[in-house]
Coordinates of C-alpha atoms in Angstrom, one line a residue:
M1 CA 0.0 12.4 8.2
V2 CA 1.0 15.6 6.4
L3 CA -1.5 17.6 8.4
S4 CA -1.2 17.9 12.1
K5 CA -3.3 19.2 15.0
T6 CA -2.7 19.9 18.6
A7 CA -4.5 18.4 21.6
S8 CA -6.8 20.2 23.9
E9 CA -5.6 22.9 26.3
T10 CA -5.8 20.4 29.2
D11 CA -3.3 18.0 27.5
V12 CA -0.4 20.2 26.5
S13 CA 2.4 18.5 28.4
V14 CA 4.4 15.2 28.1
H15 CA 4.6 13.3 31.4
S16 CA 7.0 10.5 32.1
T17 CA 7.2 8.1 35.0
F18 CA 10.4 6.3 34.5
A19 CA 12.3 9.4 33.4
S20 CA 11.4 11.2 36.6
R21 CA 14.7 10.5 38.2
Y22 CA 16.2 12.8 35.6
V23 CA 13.3 15.2 35.0
R24 CA 10.7 16.3 37.6
T25 CA 8.8 18.9 35.5
S26 CA 6.6 18.1 32.6
L27 CA 7.7 19.0 29.1
P28 CA 5.6 21.1 26.7
R29 CA 4.0 18.9 24.1
F30 CA 3.9 21.3 21.2
K31 CA 6.6 23.8 22.0
M32 CA 10.4 23.4 22.3
P33 CA 11.4 23.2 26.0
E34 CA 13.5 26.1 27.4
N35 CA 16.1 23.8 28.9
S36 CA 18.0 20.7 27.9
I37 CA 17.3 17.3 29.4
P38 CA 19.6 14.3 29.9
K39 CA 19.9 11.9 26.9
E40 CA 18.6 9.0 29.0
A41 CA 15.5 11.0 29.8
A42 CA 14.8 12.0 26.2
Y43 CA 15.2 8.3 25.2
Q44 CA 12.9 7.0 27.9
I45 CA 10.2 9.6 27.3
I46 CA 10.0 8.7 23.6
N47 CA 10.4 5.0 24.2
D48 CA 7.5 5.0 26.7
E49 CA 5.2 6.6 24.1
L50 CA 6.3 4.3 21.3
M51 CA 5.3 1.3 23.3
L52 CA 1.7 2.2 22.6
D53 CA 2.2 1.8 18.8
G54 CA 1.1 -1.5 17.2
N55 CA 3.5 -4.3 16.6
P56 CA 4.8 -4.0 13.0
R57 CA 5.0 -7.8 12.6
L58 CA 1.3 -8.1 13.4
N59 CA 0.3 -5.2 11.1
L60 CA -1.5 -7.2 8.5
A61 CA -2.8 -4.1 6.8
S62 CA 0.6 -3.2 5.4
F63 CA 2.4 -4.4 2.3
V64 CA 5.6 -2.8 3.6
T65 CA 8.6 -5.0 4.8
T66 CA 8.9 -5.2 8.6
W67 CA 11.9 -7.5 9.0
M68 CA 15.4 -7.8 7.5
E69 CA 18.5 -9.7 8.4
P70 CA 20.8 -8.3 11.1
E71 CA 23.6 -8.0 8.5
C72 CA 21.5 -5.7 6.4
D73 CA 20.3 -3.7 9.5
K74 CA 24.0 -3.1 10.1
L75 CA 24.6 -1.9 6.6
I76 CA 21.6 0.5 7.0
M77 CA 23.0 2.0 10.2
D78 CA 26.5 2.3 8.7
S79 CA 25.2 4.3 5.8
I80 CA 22.4 6.2 7.5
N81 CA 24.5 9.4 7.5
K82 CA 25.1 9.4 3.7
N83 CA 23.0 11.8 1.6
Y84 CA 22.3 9.9 -1.6
V85 CA 22.1 13.1 -3.7
D86 CA 25.9 13.7 -3.1
M87 CA 26.8 11.4 -6.0
D88 CA 30.3 12.8 -6.3
E89 CA 31.0 12.3 -2.6
Y90 CA 29.5 8.8 -2.5
P91 CA 30.3 7.3 -5.9
V92 CA 29.9 3.7 -4.8
T93 CA 26.4 4.3 -3.5
T94 CA 25.6 5.8 -6.9
E95 CA 27.0 2.8 -8.6
L96 CA 24.9 0.5 -6.4
Q97 CA 21.8 2.4 -7.3
N98 CA 22.7 2.0 -11.0
R99 CA 23.2 -1.7 -10.5
C100 CA 19.8 -2.0 -8.9
V101 CA 18.2 -0.1 -11.8
N102 CA 19.8 -2.5 -14.3
I103 CA 19.0 -5.7 -12.3
I104 CA 15.3 -4.7 -12.1
A105 CA 15.2 -3.6 -15.7
H106 CA 16.4 -7.1 -16.8
L107 CA 14.0 -8.7 -14.4
F108 CA 11.2 -6.8 -16.2
N109 CA 12.6 -7.9 -19.6
A110 CA 13.6 -4.4 -20.8
P111 CA 14.9 -4.6 -24.4
L112 CA 18.5 -3.8 -23.6
G113 CA 21.5 -4.4 -25.8
E114 CA 24.5 -6.3 -24.5
S115 CA 26.3 -3.2 -23.1
E116 CA 23.3 -0.9 -23.0
A117 CA 22.4 0.7 -19.6
A118 CA 18.9 0.7 -18.3
V119 CA 16.9 4.0 -17.8
G120 CA 15.5 4.3 -14.3
V121 CA 15.9 5.9 -10.9
G122 CA 15.4 5.0 -7.3
T123 CA 12.7 6.9 -5.4
V124 CA 11.3 7.2 -1.9
G125 CA 8.5 4.8 -2.9
S126 CA 6.0 4.0 -5.7
S127 CA 4.2 7.3 -5.1
E128 CA 7.2 9.3 -6.3
A129 CA 7.9 6.8 -9.0
I130 CA 4.3 7.2 -10.4
M131 CA 4.6 11.0 -10.3
L132 CA 7.8 10.8 -12.4
A133 CA 6.4 8.3 -14.9
G134 CA 3.2 10.4 -15.2
L135 CA 5.2 13.5 -15.8
A136 CA 7.1 11.8 -18.6
F137 CA 3.9 10.7 -20.3
K138 CA 2.4 14.1 -19.9
R139 CA 5.4 15.9 -21.4
K140 CA 5.7 13.4 -24.3
W141 CA 2.0 13.8 -25.1
Q142 CA 2.3 17.6 -24.9
N143 CA 5.3 17.8 -27.2
K144 CA 3.6 15.6 -29.8
R145 CA 0.4 17.7 -29.6
K146 CA 2.4 21.0 -30.0
A147 CA 4.2 19.6 -33.0
E148 CA 0.9 18.7 -34.6
G149 CA -0.6 22.1 -33.8
K150 CA -3.3 20.6 -31.6
P151 CA -4.6 21.7 -28.1
Y152 CA -2.6 20.2 -25.3
D153 CA -4.4 21.6 -22.2
K154 CA -6.7 18.6 -21.3
P155 CA -4.6 15.5 -20.7
N156 CA -6.2 12.5 -19.1
I157 CA -5.2 9.1 -17.7
V158 CA -7.4 6.0 -17.9
T159 CA -7.3 3.7 -14.8
G160 CA -9.5 1.4 -12.8
A161 CA -11.4 2.7 -9.8
N162 CA -9.2 0.3 -7.7
V163 CA -6.0 2.4 -8.1
Q164 CA -4.0 3.6 -5.1
V165 CA -4.5 7.1 -3.9
C166 CA -1.2 8.2 -5.3
W167 CA -2.7 8.2 -8.8
E168 CA -5.4 10.6 -7.6
K169 CA -2.6 12.8 -6.1
F170 CA -0.8 12.8 -9.4
A171 CA -3.9 13.8 -11.3
R172 CA -4.7 16.6 -8.9
Y173 CA -1.2 18.0 -8.4
F174 CA -0.3 18.0 -12.1
E175 CA -3.7 18.8 -13.6
V176 CA -4.5 15.6 -15.4
E177 CA -8.0 14.2 -15.6
L178 CA -8.4 10.8 -14.1
K179 CA -10.9 8.7 -16.0
E180 CA -11.7 5.7 -13.8
V181 CA -13.3 2.4 -15.0
K182 CA -15.9 1.5 -12.4
L183 CA -15.8 -1.9 -10.7
R184 CA -18.7 -4.3 -10.2
E185 CA -19.5 -7.0 -7.8
G186 CA -17.3 -10.1 -8.4
Y187 CA -14.9 -8.1 -10.6
Y188 CA -12.7 -5.8 -8.6
V189 CA -10.0 -4.8 -11.2
M190 CA -10.0 -2.7 -14.3
D191 CA -11.8 -4.2 -17.3
P192 CA -9.4 -3.8 -20.2
V193 CA -12.3 -3.6 -22.7
K194 CA -14.0 -0.7 -20.9
A195 CA -10.6 1.0 -20.3
V196 CA -9.8 1.0 -24.1
E197 CA -13.3 2.3 -24.8
M198 CA -12.5 5.4 -22.6
V199 CA -9.3 6.2 -24.3
D200 CA -9.3 9.3 -26.5
E201 CA -6.8 11.6 -28.2
N202 CA -6.1 13.3 -24.9
T203 CA -5.2 10.1 -23.1
I204 CA -1.5 10.3 -22.1
C205 CA -1.4 6.6 -20.9
V206 CA -3.5 3.8 -19.5
A207 CA -2.4 2.7 -16.1
A208 CA -2.7 -1.0 -15.3
I209 CA -2.2 -2.4 -11.8
L210 CA -0.1 -5.6 -11.2
G211 CA -1.5 -6.4 -7.8
S212 CA -4.6 -4.4 -6.8
T213 CA -4.5 -3.0 -3.3
L214 CA -8.0 -4.2 -2.7
N215 CA -7.7 -7.9 -3.4
G216 CA -4.2 -8.5 -4.8
E217 CA -5.4 -9.5 -8.2
F218 CA -3.3 -8.8 -11.3
E219 CA -4.9 -6.9 -14.1
D220 CA -4.8 -8.4 -17.6
V221 CA -2.0 -6.2 -19.1
K222 CA -1.6 -8.5 -22.1
L223 CA -5.2 -8.1 -23.2
L224 CA -5.0 -4.4 -22.5
N225 CA -1.9 -4.2 -24.8
D226 CA -3.6 -6.1 -27.6
L227 CA -6.8 -4.1 -27.5
L228 CA -4.9 -0.8 -27.4
I229 CA -2.7 -1.8 -30.3
K230 CA -5.8 -2.4 -32.3
K231 CA -7.3 1.0 -31.3
N232 CA -4.1 2.9 -32.0
K233 CA -4.0 1.4 -35.5
E234 CA -7.6 2.4 -36.1
T235 CA -7.2 5.9 -34.8
G236 CA -3.6 6.8 -35.6
W237 CA -2.9 7.5 -31.9
D238 CA 0.0 6.0 -30.0
T239 CA -1.5 5.7 -26.5
P240 CA 1.0 3.8 -24.2
I241 CA 0.7 1.8 -21.0
H242 CA 2.2 2.3 -17.6
V243 CA 2.3 -0.7 -15.2
D244 CA 1.9 0.1 -11.6
A245 CA 3.7 -3.0 -10.2
A246 CA 4.2 -1.5 -6.7
S247 CA 3.1 -4.8 -5.1
G248 CA 3.4 -7.4 -7.8
G249 CA 6.6 -6.4 -9.5
F250 CA 8.8 -8.5 -7.2
I251 CA 6.2 -11.3 -7.3
A252 CA 5.3 -12.0 -10.9
P253 CA 8.8 -12.7 -12.2
F254 CA 9.3 -15.4 -9.6
L255 CA 5.9 -17.0 -9.2
Y256 CA 4.5 -16.4 -12.7
P257 CA 7.5 -16.1 -15.1
E258 CA 5.4 -16.9 -18.2
L259 CA 2.9 -14.1 -17.5
E260 CA 3.3 -11.3 -20.0
W261 CA 2.8 -8.0 -18.2
D262 CA 6.1 -6.2 -18.6
F263 CA 8.4 -4.8 -21.3
R264 CA 7.7 -7.9 -23.4
L265 CA 4.5 -6.0 -24.4
P266 CA 5.4 -3.3 -26.9
L267 CA 3.1 -0.6 -25.4
V268 CA 4.4 -0.9 -21.9
K269 CA 6.7 2.2 -21.7
S270 CA 7.4 2.4 -18.0
I271 CA 7.0 0.3 -14.8
N272 CA 7.2 1.3 -11.1
V273 CA 7.8 -1.1 -8.3
S274 CA 8.1 -0.7 -4.5
G275 CA 11.4 -2.1 -3.1
H276 CA 9.9 -1.7 0.4
K277 CA 7.1 -4.1 -0.3
Y278 CA 7.9 -7.5 -1.9
G279 CA 11.4 -6.1 -2.8
L280 CA 11.9 -6.9 0.9
V281 CA 13.4 -3.6 2.1
Y282 CA 12.3 -1.3 4.9
A283 CA 10.3 1.8 3.9
G284 CA 10.9 3.8 1.8
I285 CA 12.4 2.8 -1.5
G286 CA 10.8 2.6 -4.9
W287 CA 11.9 2.3 -8.5
V288 CA 10.7 3.5 -11.9
I289 CA 12.1 1.9 -15.0
W290 CA 11.6 3.2 -18.6
R291 CA 11.6 1.0 -21.7
S292 CA 14.2 3.2 -23.4
K293 CA 15.8 6.7 -23.3
E294 CA 13.2 7.9 -25.8
D295 CA 10.4 7.3 -23.3
L296 CA 11.9 9.8 -20.8
P297 CA 12.0 13.4 -22.2
E298 CA 15.4 14.9 -21.8
E299 CA 14.0 18.3 -20.7
L300 CA 12.7 16.6 -17.4
I301 CA 16.3 15.7 -16.4
F302 CA 18.2 18.3 -14.5
H303 CA 22.0 18.5 -14.5
I304 CA 23.7 20.0 -11.4
N305 CA 27.4 20.5 -10.8
Y306 CA 27.6 22.4 -7.4
L307 CA 28.2 19.1 -5.5
G308 CA 31.2 18.2 -7.7
A309 CA 30.9 16.5 -11.1
D310 CA 28.0 16.8 -13.4
Q311 CA 25.1 14.9 -12.0
P312 CA 21.8 14.2 -13.9
T313 CA 18.8 14.0 -11.6
F314 CA 15.1 13.3 -12.1
T315 CA 13.3 13.2 -8.7
L316 CA 10.7 15.2 -6.9
N317 CA 12.8 15.7 -3.9
F318 CA 16.5 16.3 -3.5
S319 CA 18.2 15.0 -0.4
K320 CA 17.4 11.5 0.8
G321 CA 19.2 8.8 2.7
S322 CA 21.3 6.1 1.0
S323 CA 20.4 3.3 3.4
Q324 CA 17.4 1.9 1.5
V325 CA 19.3 1.9 -1.8
I326 CA 22.1 -0.1 -0.2
A327 CA 19.6 -2.4 1.5
Q328 CA 17.9 -3.1 -1.9
Y329 CA 21.2 -4.1 -3.4
Y330 CA 22.0 -6.3 -0.5
Q331 CA 18.7 -8.2 -0.9
L332 CA 19.2 -8.6 -4.7
I333 CA 22.6 -10.1 -4.4
R334 CA 22.0 -11.9 -1.1
L335 CA 18.8 -13.7 -2.2
G336 CA 19.3 -13.9 -6.0
Y337 CA 16.5 -15.4 -8.2
E338 CA 16.4 -18.6 -6.1
G339 CA 16.0 -16.7 -2.8
Y340 CA 13.3 -14.4 -4.0
R341 CA 11.4 -17.3 -5.5
N342 CA 11.6 -19.2 -2.2
V343 CA 10.3 -16.2 -0.3
M344 CA 7.4 -15.6 -2.7
E345 CA 6.4 -19.3 -2.8
N346 CA 6.4 -19.4 1.0
C347 CA 4.2 -16.3 1.2
H348 CA 1.8 -17.8 -1.4
E349 CA 1.6 -21.1 0.5
N350 CA 0.9 -19.3 3.8
A351 CA -1.9 -17.3 2.1
I352 CA -3.5 -20.6 1.0
V353 CA -3.3 -21.9 4.6
L354 CA -5.1 -18.8 5.8
K355 CA -7.6 -18.9 3.0
E356 CA -8.5 -22.6 3.7
G357 CA -8.7 -21.9 7.4
L358 CA -11.2 -19.1 6.9
E359 CA -13.2 -21.2 4.4
K360 CA -13.5 -24.0 7.0
T361 CA -15.4 -21.7 9.3
G362 CA -18.2 -21.5 6.8
R363 CA -18.7 -17.8 7.6
F364 CA -16.7 -16.1 4.8
N365 CA -16.6 -15.5 1.1
I366 CA -13.1 -15.2 -0.3
V367 CA -12.7 -12.1 -2.5
S368 CA -9.1 -12.5 -3.4
K369 CA -7.6 -14.8 -6.1
D370 CA -5.1 -17.6 -5.6
D371 CA -2.9 -16.1 -8.3
G372 CA -1.6 -12.6 -7.5
V373 CA -0.2 -10.8 -4.5
P374 CA -0.1 -13.2 -1.5
L375 CA -3.0 -11.8 0.5
V376 CA -6.4 -12.9 1.6
A377 CA -9.4 -10.6 1.2
F378 CA -12.6 -11.9 2.6
S379 CA -16.1 -10.8 3.6
L380 CA -18.9 -12.2 5.8
K381 CA -21.5 -14.3 4.1
D382 CA -24.0 -12.8 6.4
N383 CA -23.3 -9.3 7.9
K384 CA -26.8 -8.5 9.1
R385 CA -26.1 -9.1 12.8
H386 CA -22.5 -8.0 12.8
D387 CA -20.1 -6.7 10.2
E388 CA -16.5 -6.7 9.0
F389 CA -15.7 -3.5 10.9
E390 CA -16.6 -5.1 14.2
I391 CA -14.3 -8.1 13.5
S392 CA -11.5 -5.7 12.6
E393 CA -12.0 -3.8 15.9
M394 CA -12.1 -6.9 18.1
L395 CA -9.1 -8.5 16.5
R396 CA -7.0 -5.6 17.9
R397 CA -7.5 -7.1 21.3
F398 CA -5.3 -10.0 20.2
G399 CA -2.7 -7.6 18.7
W400 CA -3.8 -8.2 15.1
I401 CA -4.2 -5.2 12.8
V402 CA -6.6 -6.3 10.0
P403 CA -8.2 -3.5 8.0
A404 CA -11.8 -3.5 6.9
Y405 CA -12.9 -1.3 4.0
T406 CA -15.6 -0.8 1.4
M407 CA -14.9 -1.3 -2.3
P408 CA -14.8 1.6 -4.7
A409 CA -17.7 2.5 -7.1
D410 CA -19.7 0.7 -8.3
A411 CA -19.1 -2.1 -5.7
Q412 CA -19.2 0.1 -2.6
H413 CA -21.8 -2.1 -1.0
I414 CA -19.2 -4.8 -0.6
T415 CA -17.1 -4.7 2.6
V416 CA -14.0 -6.8 3.0
L417 CA -11.3 -7.6 5.5
R418 CA -7.7 -8.0 4.1
V419 CA -4.7 -9.9 5.4
V420 CA -1.4 -9.2 3.6
I421 CA 1.0 -12.1 3.8
R422 CA 4.6 -10.9 4.2
E423 CA 7.9 -12.8 4.6
D424 CA 7.7 -12.7 8.4
F425 CA 4.1 -14.0 8.5
S426 CA 4.5 -17.8 9.2
R427 CA 2.2 -20.7 8.9
T428 CA 1.9 -20.8 12.6
L429 CA 0.7 -17.2 12.7
A430 CA -1.8 -17.9 9.9
E431 CA -3.3 -20.7 12.0
R432 CA -3.3 -18.6 15.1
L433 CA -5.1 -15.8 13.3
V434 CA -7.9 -18.2 12.2
I435 CA -8.3 -19.3 15.8
D436 CA -8.6 -15.7 17.0
I437 CA -11.1 -14.9 14.3
Q438 CA -13.2 -17.8 15.4
K439 CA -13.1 -16.5 19.0
V440 CA -14.2 -13.1 17.7
L441 CA -17.0 -14.6 15.7
H442 CA -18.2 -16.7 18.7
E443 CA -18.2 -13.6 20.9
L444 CA -20.0 -11.5 18.3
D445 CA -22.6 -14.2 18.0
T446 CA -23.6 -13.6 21.6
L447 CA -24.1 -9.9 21.1
P448 CA -27.2 -9.7 19.0
A449 CA -29.1 -11.8 21.7
K450 CA -28.1 -9.3 24.3
V451 CA -28.9 -6.4 22.0
N452 CA -32.3 -7.8 21.0
A453 CA -33.1 -8.6 24.6
K454 CA -32.3 -5.0 25.6
L455 CA -34.4 -3.6 22.7
A456 CA -37.3 -6.0 23.6
M457 CA -37.2 -4.8 27.2
A458 CA -37.3 -1.2 26.1
E459 CA -40.3 -1.9 23.9
E460 CA -42.0 -3.7 26.7
E461 CA -41.5 -0.7 28.9
E462 CA -42.9 1.5 26.2
A463 CA -45.9 -0.8 25.9
K464 CA -46.6 -0.5 29.6
S465 CA -46.4 3.3 29.5
G466 CA -48.6 3.3 26.4
T467 CA -46.0 5.1 24.2
V468 CA -45.1 2.4 21.8
V469 CA -43.6 3.8 18.6
K470 CA -42.9 1.4 15.7
K471 CA -39.2 1.7 14.8
T472 CA -38.0 1.7 11.3
A473 CA -35.2 -0.7 10.2
I474 CA -32.6 2.0 10.2
E475 CA -33.6 3.2 13.7
T476 CA -33.3 -0.4 15.0
Q477 CA -29.9 -0.7 13.3
R478 CA -28.7 2.5 14.9
E479 CA -29.8 1.3 18.3
V480 CA -27.9 -1.9 17.8
A481 CA -24.8 0.0 16.7
A482 CA -25.0 2.3 19.7
F483 CA -25.3 -0.7 22.1
W484 CA -22.3 -2.3 20.4
K485 CA -20.1 0.7 20.8
K486 CA -21.0 1.0 24.4
Y487 CA -20.4 -2.7 25.0
V488 CA -16.9 -2.5 23.4
S489 CA -16.1 0.7 25.4
E490 CA -17.1 -0.9 28.7
R491 CA -15.0 -4.0 28.0
K492 CA -12.0 -1.9 27.2
T493 CA -12.5 0.0 30.5
N494 CA -12.9 -3.1 32.5
K495 CA -9.9 -4.8 30.9
N496 CA -7.6 -1.9 31.9
K497 CA -8.7 -2.0 35.6
I498 CA -6.3 -3.5 38.1
C499 CA -7.7 -6.3 40.2

């Protein structure tokens, strides 16, 4: 989190059991200690606390890579002390970044000549990549409006309500109105027809999502492109498209090579992708690629020389580590097209295994699609007695981190659970997860009987005392929820007791 807070006054020290042979006094939690401590103690204190974190391999909420080969881990550690921005000091690292940009640009079918270099840059993730792409669109639109003598103070971007929060950040930080196409039940991505209807002369771009965070579905970029070409021709505008391929950019080229979503479509001017998602690199590395030099305004590029030679730079930050860039190049040459295809096909197959296992329970509706990012989003067919949030909470007892969330407007009444299938999630784990979900469902099925019995007893007591008050549905629901919270809390307490 960017924002932090301190604990209460009664919990201001860090206590350690195993490090007590080195340190007998507690360390202040939010202030620097007066004295040094042995390195073994510092390690043990931190390691003890980190044991309470979740297991990254079982974090099914995250799209981010949690496993790489030992050889790549070694390359990462060998280069962890290199500052990527020192291009003159580390020219080979800069060369590897340029190779990655060109490999990815060709993967996305950028219209490059035989010896033409691609235009792009490595970032700390897709959030920074989106900021850079958005700034390029905004500046190009402003320059055009200024040349035409028209107002340029009210830019907007058209997106679906399913976009990731980084788009909202860009809009707020850089003063661009975000015009969102609302969702509807059964259709959880941006409708291209409605999106084009919202485009006006102040629209700097339409942002399409290749792999929605909510359900993994690919938006129809081809239809969006065709509709927008028609509208541009009718209006005289030249509204472009940006494709947020954070999740799907390293999936579509290997699983759906015939799908037209990238630079094959003339209005697609820039694409971002997360190397730390299905690019198979640890956090954080992202990439943004432009169609051509003309799509990145020159005035946004800074040239510095105080680190050695002239260095062009277009990033929001300055210093950053080189490790992830090197790791990305390792994966690209280590796996090649064949290797990436094998990984993505395996992820897709394991997603189908999980989906079919959930369907066999007869308790869930599958919200995700078979084609798209390999994930399974699902909701209860009947959540009157217990809901998706309770399932998410109880799965943590087995080590699984499975998020539950509500859909954006106008489908906010739909709640779903989502499991992201990464390279390190095997078929065995998929089958194990289904078994654990069945256990949770079985246990939850016993709770309403206990709750209803308790409520019935309470009503009986009230009847005897002559103070019966008819409860509304919402009051009954609140009592059930309160009983549930108390039940879970007591189980956690009893579980932690030593017999």
